[in-house]
mmCIF file of C-alpha atoms in Angstrom:
data_model
loop_
_atom_site.group_PDB
_atom_site.id
_atom_site.type_symbol
_atom_site.label_atom_id
_atom_site.label_comp_id
_atom_site.label_asym_id
_atom_site.label_seq_id
_atom_site.Cartn_x
_atom_site.Cartn_y
_atom_site.Cartn_z
ATOM 1 C CA GLU A 1 -211.150 -48.728 59.979
ATOM 2 C CA ALA A 2 -208.640 -50.029 58.014
ATOM 3 C CA GLY A 3 -209.265 -51.600 54.345
ATOM 4 C CA VAL A 4 -207.929 -54.659 52.797
ATOM 5 C CA THR A 5 -204.413 -54.906 52.353
ATOM 6 C CA GLN A 6 -202.359 -56.710 50.066
ATOM 7 C CA PHE A 7 -198.663 -57.591 49.862
ATOM 8 C CA PRO A 8 -196.704 -57.054 47.694
ATOM 9 C CA SER A 9 -197.989 -54.518 45.226
ATOM 10 C CA HIS A 10 -195.606 -56.001 42.727
ATOM 11 C CA SER A 11 -193.701 -58.813 42.402
ATOM 12 C CA VAL A 12 -191.607 -60.043 39.414
ATOM 13 C CA ILE A 13 -190.168 -63.340 39.220
ATOM 14 C CA GLU A 14 -188.656 -65.828 36.998
ATOM 15 C CA LYS A 15 -190.637 -69.072 35.727
ATOM 16 C CA GLY A 16 -190.105 -71.784 37.996
ATOM 17 C CA GLN A 17 -189.492 -69.676 41.024
ATOM 18 C CA THR A 18 -191.975 -69.363 44.085
ATOM 19 C CA VAL A 19 -193.965 -66.504 44.790
ATOM 20 C CA THR A 20 -196.010 -66.004 48.265
ATOM 21 C CA LEU A 21 -198.789 -63.223 48.044
ATOM 22 C CA ARG A 22 -200.419 -61.869 51.149
ATOM 23 C CA CYS A 23 -204.075 -60.538 52.144
ATOM 24 C CA ASP A 24 -204.943 -59.098 55.229
ATOM 25 C CA PRO A 25 -208.748 -58.825 55.083
ATOM 26 C CA ILE A 26 -210.924 -56.261 57.159
ATOM 27 C CA SER A 27 -210.818 -57.316 60.929
ATOM 28 C CA GLY A 28 -213.892 -59.266 61.679
ATOM 29 C CA HIS A 29 -214.867 -60.315 58.327
ATOM 30 C CA ASP A 30 -215.309 -64.031 57.941
ATOM 31 C CA ASN A 31 -215.433 -64.229 54.333
ATOM 32 C CA LEU A 32 -212.049 -63.863 52.270
ATOM 33 C CA TYR A 33 -211.878 -64.414 48.517
ATOM 34 C CA TRP A 34 -209.071 -64.382 46.051
ATOM 35 C CA TYR A 35 -209.583 -63.353 42.491
ATOM 36 C CA ARG A 36 -206.948 -63.019 39.275
ATOM 37 C CA ARG A 37 -207.278 -61.060 36.439
ATOM 38 C CA VAL A 38 -205.208 -61.609 33.639
ATOM 39 C CA MET A 39 -204.620 -58.634 31.267
ATOM 40 C CA GLY A 40 -207.430 -56.908 29.993
ATOM 41 C CA LYS A 41 -209.983 -60.171 30.706
ATOM 42 C CA GLU A 42 -212.514 -60.576 33.267
ATOM 43 C CA ILE A 43 -211.688 -60.781 36.788
ATOM 44 C CA LYS A 44 -211.860 -64.658 37.640
ATOM 45 C CA PHE A 45 -212.952 -66.372 41.127
ATOM 46 C CA LEU A 46 -210.145 -68.337 42.866
ATOM 47 C CA LEU A 47 -211.463 -69.500 45.814
ATOM 48 C CA HIS A 48 -213.394 -68.398 48.895
ATOM 49 C CA PHE A 49 -212.865 -68.837 52.839
ATOM 50 C CA VAL A 50 -215.233 -68.900 55.606
ATOM 51 C CA LYS A 51 -212.981 -68.061 58.548
ATOM 52 C CA GLU A 52 -210.191 -70.849 58.214
ATOM 53 C CA SER A 53 -212.016 -73.146 56.050
ATOM 54 C CA LYS A 54 -212.287 -73.271 52.114
ATOM 55 C CA GLN A 55 -215.856 -72.922 51.146
ATOM 56 C CA ASP A 56 -215.042 -73.127 47.346
ATOM 57 C CA GLU A 57 -211.932 -73.525 45.530
ATOM 58 C CA SER A 58 -213.255 -74.502 42.692
ATOM 59 C CA GLY A 59 -211.211 -71.502 40.707
ATOM 60 C CA MET A 60 -208.183 -72.333 41.382
ATOM 61 C CA PRO A 61 -206.331 -72.961 38.073
ATOM 62 C CA ASN A 62 -204.016 -76.149 39.123
ATOM 63 C CA ASN A 63 -202.016 -77.668 42.246
ATOM 64 C CA ARG A 64 -199.439 -75.166 41.499
ATOM 65 C CA PHE A 65 -201.626 -72.946 43.660
ATOM 66 C CA LEU A 66 -201.911 -73.083 47.416
ATOM 67 C CA ALA A 67 -204.156 -70.812 49.469
ATOM 68 C CA GLU A 68 -204.228 -70.755 53.468
ATOM 69 C CA ARG A 69 -206.020 -68.949 55.764
ATOM 70 C CA THR A 70 -204.612 -70.291 59.315
ATOM 71 C CA GLY A 71 -206.276 -69.000 62.377
ATOM 72 C CA GLY A 72 -209.079 -67.039 60.311
ATOM 73 C CA THR A 73 -207.258 -63.813 59.712
ATOM 74 C CA TYR A 74 -204.773 -63.193 57.139
ATOM 75 C CA SER A 75 -204.587 -65.447 54.094
ATOM 76 C CA THR A 76 -201.511 -66.611 51.816
ATOM 77 C CA LEU A 77 -201.875 -67.835 48.268
ATOM 78 C CA LYS A 78 -198.499 -69.513 46.952
ATOM 79 C CA VAL A 79 -197.560 -70.240 43.318
ATOM 80 C CA GLN A 80 -195.036 -72.895 43.200
ATOM 81 C CA PRO A 81 -193.529 -73.009 40.459
ATOM 82 C CA ALA A 82 -194.571 -70.005 38.689
ATOM 83 C CA GLU A 83 -195.391 -70.244 35.102
ATOM 84 C CA LEU A 84 -195.475 -67.658 32.480
ATOM 85 C CA GLU A 85 -199.435 -67.949 32.294
ATOM 86 C CA ASP A 86 -199.680 -67.317 36.071
ATOM 87 C CA SER A 87 -198.714 -63.599 35.294
ATOM 88 C CA GLY A 88 -201.768 -60.943 36.106
ATOM 89 C CA VAL A 89 -203.386 -59.011 38.872
ATOM 90 C CA TYR A 90 -204.465 -61.200 42.097
ATOM 91 C CA PHE A 91 -207.203 -59.415 44.156
ATOM 92 C CA CYS A 92 -208.381 -60.402 47.491
ATOM 93 C CA ALA A 93 -211.756 -59.389 48.838
ATOM 94 C CA SER A 94 -213.308 -59.658 52.324
ATOM 95 C CA SER A 95 -216.935 -59.339 53.673
ATOM 96 C CA GLN A 96 -218.437 -59.384 56.860
ATOM 97 C CA VAL A 97 -221.195 -61.996 57.285
ATOM 98 C CA ALA A 98 -220.223 -65.731 56.776
ATOM 99 C CA GLY A 99 -221.369 -67.157 53.356
ATOM 100 C CA ALA A 100 -223.575 -64.496 52.311
ATOM 101 C CA VAL A 101 -222.701 -63.572 48.857
ATOM 102 C CA THR A 102 -225.272 -60.738 48.850
ATOM 103 C CA ASP A 103 -222.778 -59.150 51.559
ATOM 104 C CA THR A 104 -220.663 -55.999 50.282
ATOM 105 C CA GLN A 105 -217.307 -57.430 49.250
ATOM 106 C CA TYR A 106 -214.308 -55.049 50.004
ATOM 107 C CA PHE A 107 -211.338 -55.127 47.786
ATOM 108 C CA GLY A 108 -207.764 -54.948 48.271
ATOM 109 C CA PRO A 109 -205.566 -52.843 45.485
ATOM 110 C CA GLY A 110 -204.432 -56.090 44.151
ATOM 111 C CA THR A 111 -200.869 -57.813 43.594
ATOM 112 C CA ARG A 112 -199.473 -57.418 40.113
ATOM 113 C CA LEU A 113 -197.737 -60.502 39.237
ATOM 114 C CA THR A 114 -195.174 -60.635 36.531
ATOM 115 C CA VAL A 115 -193.385 -63.939 35.385
ATOM 116 C CA LEU A 116 -190.805 -63.916 33.104
ATOM 117 C CA ALA B 1 -223.113 -71.839 34.059
ATOM 118 C CA GLN B 2 -223.079 -68.368 34.541
ATOM 119 C CA SER B 3 -221.472 -65.368 32.366
ATOM 120 C CA VAL B 4 -221.445 -61.807 32.228
ATOM 121 C CA THR B 5 -220.720 -59.879 29.091
ATOM 122 C CA GLN B 6 -219.867 -56.322 28.962
ATOM 123 C CA LEU B 7 -220.380 -54.923 25.687
ATOM 124 C CA ASP B 8 -218.071 -52.127 25.255
ATOM 125 C CA SER B 9 -214.238 -52.597 26.371
ATOM 126 C CA GLN B 10 -213.791 -48.676 26.319
ATOM 127 C CA VAL B 11 -216.183 -45.553 26.379
ATOM 128 C CA PRO B 12 -215.296 -42.091 25.635
ATOM 129 C CA VAL B 13 -217.551 -39.512 26.891
ATOM 130 C CA PHE B 14 -217.367 -35.643 27.162
ATOM 131 C CA GLU B 15 -217.908 -34.207 30.567
ATOM 132 C CA GLU B 16 -221.637 -33.212 31.409
ATOM 133 C CA ALA B 17 -222.982 -35.659 29.028
ATOM 134 C CA PRO B 18 -225.207 -38.728 30.005
ATOM 135 C CA VAL B 19 -223.348 -42.320 29.823
ATOM 136 C CA GLU B 20 -224.830 -45.911 29.604
ATOM 137 C CA LEU B 21 -222.489 -48.713 30.553
ATOM 138 C CA ARG B 22 -223.901 -51.976 29.116
ATOM 139 C CA CYS B 23 -224.007 -55.325 30.609
ATOM 140 C CA ASN B 24 -225.602 -58.591 29.744
ATOM 141 C CA TYR B 25 -225.765 -61.883 31.883
ATOM 142 C CA SER B 26 -226.878 -65.493 31.572
ATOM 143 C CA SER B 27 -227.941 -67.817 34.198
ATOM 144 C CA SER B 28 -230.453 -70.490 34.055
ATOM 145 C CA VAL B 29 -231.217 -69.694 37.912
ATOM 146 C CA SER B 30 -232.150 -66.425 39.732
ATOM 147 C CA VAL B 31 -229.210 -63.990 40.160
ATOM 148 C CA TYR B 32 -227.867 -60.999 42.132
ATOM 149 C CA LEU B 33 -226.283 -58.374 40.067
ATOM 150 C CA PHE B 34 -223.463 -55.922 40.963
ATOM 151 C CA TRP B 35 -221.592 -52.971 39.527
ATOM 152 C CA TYR B 36 -217.985 -52.204 40.906
ATOM 153 C CA VAL B 37 -215.957 -49.457 40.112
ATOM 154 C CA GLN B 38 -211.734 -49.500 40.155
ATOM 155 C CA TYR B 39 -209.933 -46.096 39.880
ATOM 156 C CA PRO B 40 -206.420 -46.274 39.429
ATOM 157 C CA ASN B 41 -204.382 -47.845 41.836
ATOM 158 C CA GLN B 42 -207.017 -49.033 44.125
ATOM 159 C CA GLY B 43 -209.139 -51.931 44.496
ATOM 160 C CA LEU B 44 -212.637 -52.361 43.306
ATOM 161 C CA GLN B 45 -215.772 -50.577 44.993
ATOM 162 C CA LEU B 46 -219.239 -51.430 45.057
ATOM 163 C CA LEU B 47 -221.145 -48.989 43.214
ATOM 164 C CA LEU B 48 -224.762 -50.319 43.596
ATOM 165 C CA LYS B 49 -226.294 -54.140 43.652
ATOM 166 C CA TYR B 50 -229.649 -55.751 42.567
ATOM 167 C CA LEU B 51 -231.044 -58.223 45.317
ATOM 168 C CA SER B 52 -234.823 -57.945 44.538
ATOM 169 C CA GLY B 53 -237.869 -55.649 44.686
ATOM 170 C CA SER B 54 -237.416 -52.685 42.424
ATOM 171 C CA THR B 55 -235.390 -53.064 39.095
ATOM 172 C CA LEU B 56 -234.259 -49.607 39.470
ATOM 173 C CA VAL B 57 -231.285 -49.606 41.437
ATOM 174 C CA LYS B 58 -229.383 -46.376 42.553
ATOM 175 C CA GLY B 59 -226.028 -46.224 43.903
ATOM 176 C CA ILE B 60 -223.226 -44.136 44.949
ATOM 177 C CA ASN B 61 -222.036 -41.129 42.878
ATOM 178 C CA GLY B 62 -225.219 -40.722 41.211
ATOM 179 C CA PHE B 63 -224.914 -43.899 39.229
ATOM 180 C CA GLU B 64 -228.081 -45.991 38.745
ATOM 181 C CA ALA B 65 -228.639 -49.436 36.841
ATOM 182 C CA GLU B 66 -231.965 -51.170 35.776
ATOM 183 C CA PHE B 67 -232.585 -54.798 36.016
ATOM 184 C CA ASN B 68 -234.271 -56.268 33.061
ATOM 185 C CA LYS B 69 -234.796 -59.930 33.465
ATOM 186 C CA SER B 70 -236.542 -60.408 29.901
ATOM 187 C CA GLN B 71 -233.573 -58.963 28.034
ATOM 188 C CA THR B 72 -231.024 -60.528 30.945
ATOM 189 C CA SER B 73 -229.220 -56.771 31.093
ATOM 190 C CA PHE B 74 -227.979 -54.705 34.043
ATOM 191 C CA HIS B 75 -227.104 -51.532 32.192
ATOM 192 C CA LEU B 76 -225.388 -48.523 34.356
ATOM 193 C CA ARG B 77 -226.354 -45.296 33.835
ATOM 194 C CA LYS B 78 -225.499 -41.461 34.809
ATOM 195 C CA PRO B 79 -226.986 -38.715 33.608
ATOM 196 C CA SER B 80 -224.254 -36.139 33.978
ATOM 197 C CA VAL B 81 -220.569 -37.518 34.235
ATOM 198 C CA HIS B 82 -217.635 -36.059 35.738
ATOM 199 C CA ILE B 83 -213.843 -35.962 34.949
ATOM 200 C CA SER B 84 -213.587 -37.815 38.395
ATOM 201 C CA ASP B 85 -215.782 -40.693 36.858
ATOM 202 C CA THR B 86 -212.873 -41.693 34.990
ATOM 203 C CA ALA B 87 -212.303 -45.286 35.940
ATOM 204 C CA GLU B 88 -213.105 -49.020 34.899
ATOM 205 C CA TYR B 89 -216.578 -50.445 35.891
ATOM 206 C CA PHE B 90 -217.114 -54.076 36.327
ATOM 207 C CA CYS B 91 -220.334 -55.660 36.058
ATOM 208 C CA ALA B 92 -220.896 -58.977 38.183
ATOM 209 C CA VAL B 93 -223.211 -61.768 38.889
ATOM 210 C CA SER B 94 -223.915 -64.436 41.685
ATOM 211 C CA GLU B 95 -226.394 -67.148 41.779
ATOM 212 C CA THR B 96 -229.033 -66.852 44.528
ATOM 213 C CA GLY B 97 -227.875 -69.172 47.522
ATOM 214 C CA GLY B 98 -224.526 -69.596 45.753
ATOM 215 C CA PHE B 99 -221.074 -68.603 46.969
ATOM 216 C CA LYS B 100 -219.644 -67.283 43.589
ATOM 217 C CA THR B 101 -219.285 -63.587 41.942
ATOM 218 C CA ILE B 102 -218.819 -64.096 38.247
ATOM 219 C CA PHE B 103 -217.577 -60.693 36.930
ATOM 220 C CA GLY B 104 -217.321 -59.443 33.292
ATOM 221 C CA ALA B 105 -213.965 -57.958 31.635
ATOM 222 C CA GLY B 106 -214.663 -54.586 32.621
ATOM 223 C CA THR B 107 -215.375 -51.180 30.548
ATOM 224 C CA ARG B 108 -213.102 -48.250 30.600
ATOM 225 C CA LEU B 109 -214.824 -45.066 31.186
ATOM 226 C CA PHE B 110 -212.723 -41.802 29.581
ATOM 227 C CA VAL B 111 -214.248 -38.741 30.777
ATOM 228 C CA LYS B 112 -213.095 -35.937 28.415
ATOM 229 C CA ALA B 113 -213.133 -32.139 29.151
#
């Protein structure tokens, strides 16, 4: 069974540019989460999809961030325009049972975003 | 609001020695507790979780953790570590009935030969 995949693995962009990160969850997983880790700090929750619906987006930093999960399969996270403080590692995770925080989350390897 | 504090940012230890990685949490409601491990260039992997019942939880790779409600702690232990345990370990907490998982800042475990 394929795990959670993320693309790209690394992205280096200049301030003001746009970047789109992609996450492909494990097939059949209803829950999809986005997290971000700024260098050396805690992993912070960004948002949670149940199928195609946003269950909780309270962790999204501001309106420069837009997440979508059309059709309830893969998800994209767009940052537009990117700022220096957006640099970090963006993780995606998926779990099977809709809405169950106790269900094991499977993480992708992350996308390392560097904004210059 | 919940928070997680991992008391050590780095823990060096010799191979075959015991290790304890400390985690304290803060929450006004009942919680679920998790430990994850991240090996280099990989995603996080669940080591173990406490949902209810016995406060001593056994996980993969010989790790275990003990939930202490009075001290709001969930320390991770292994009686004898291997070089391959070198990784970053994250403690996490979720409110029961909630949807969000809050992570600590991580502890880097270095196992030396």
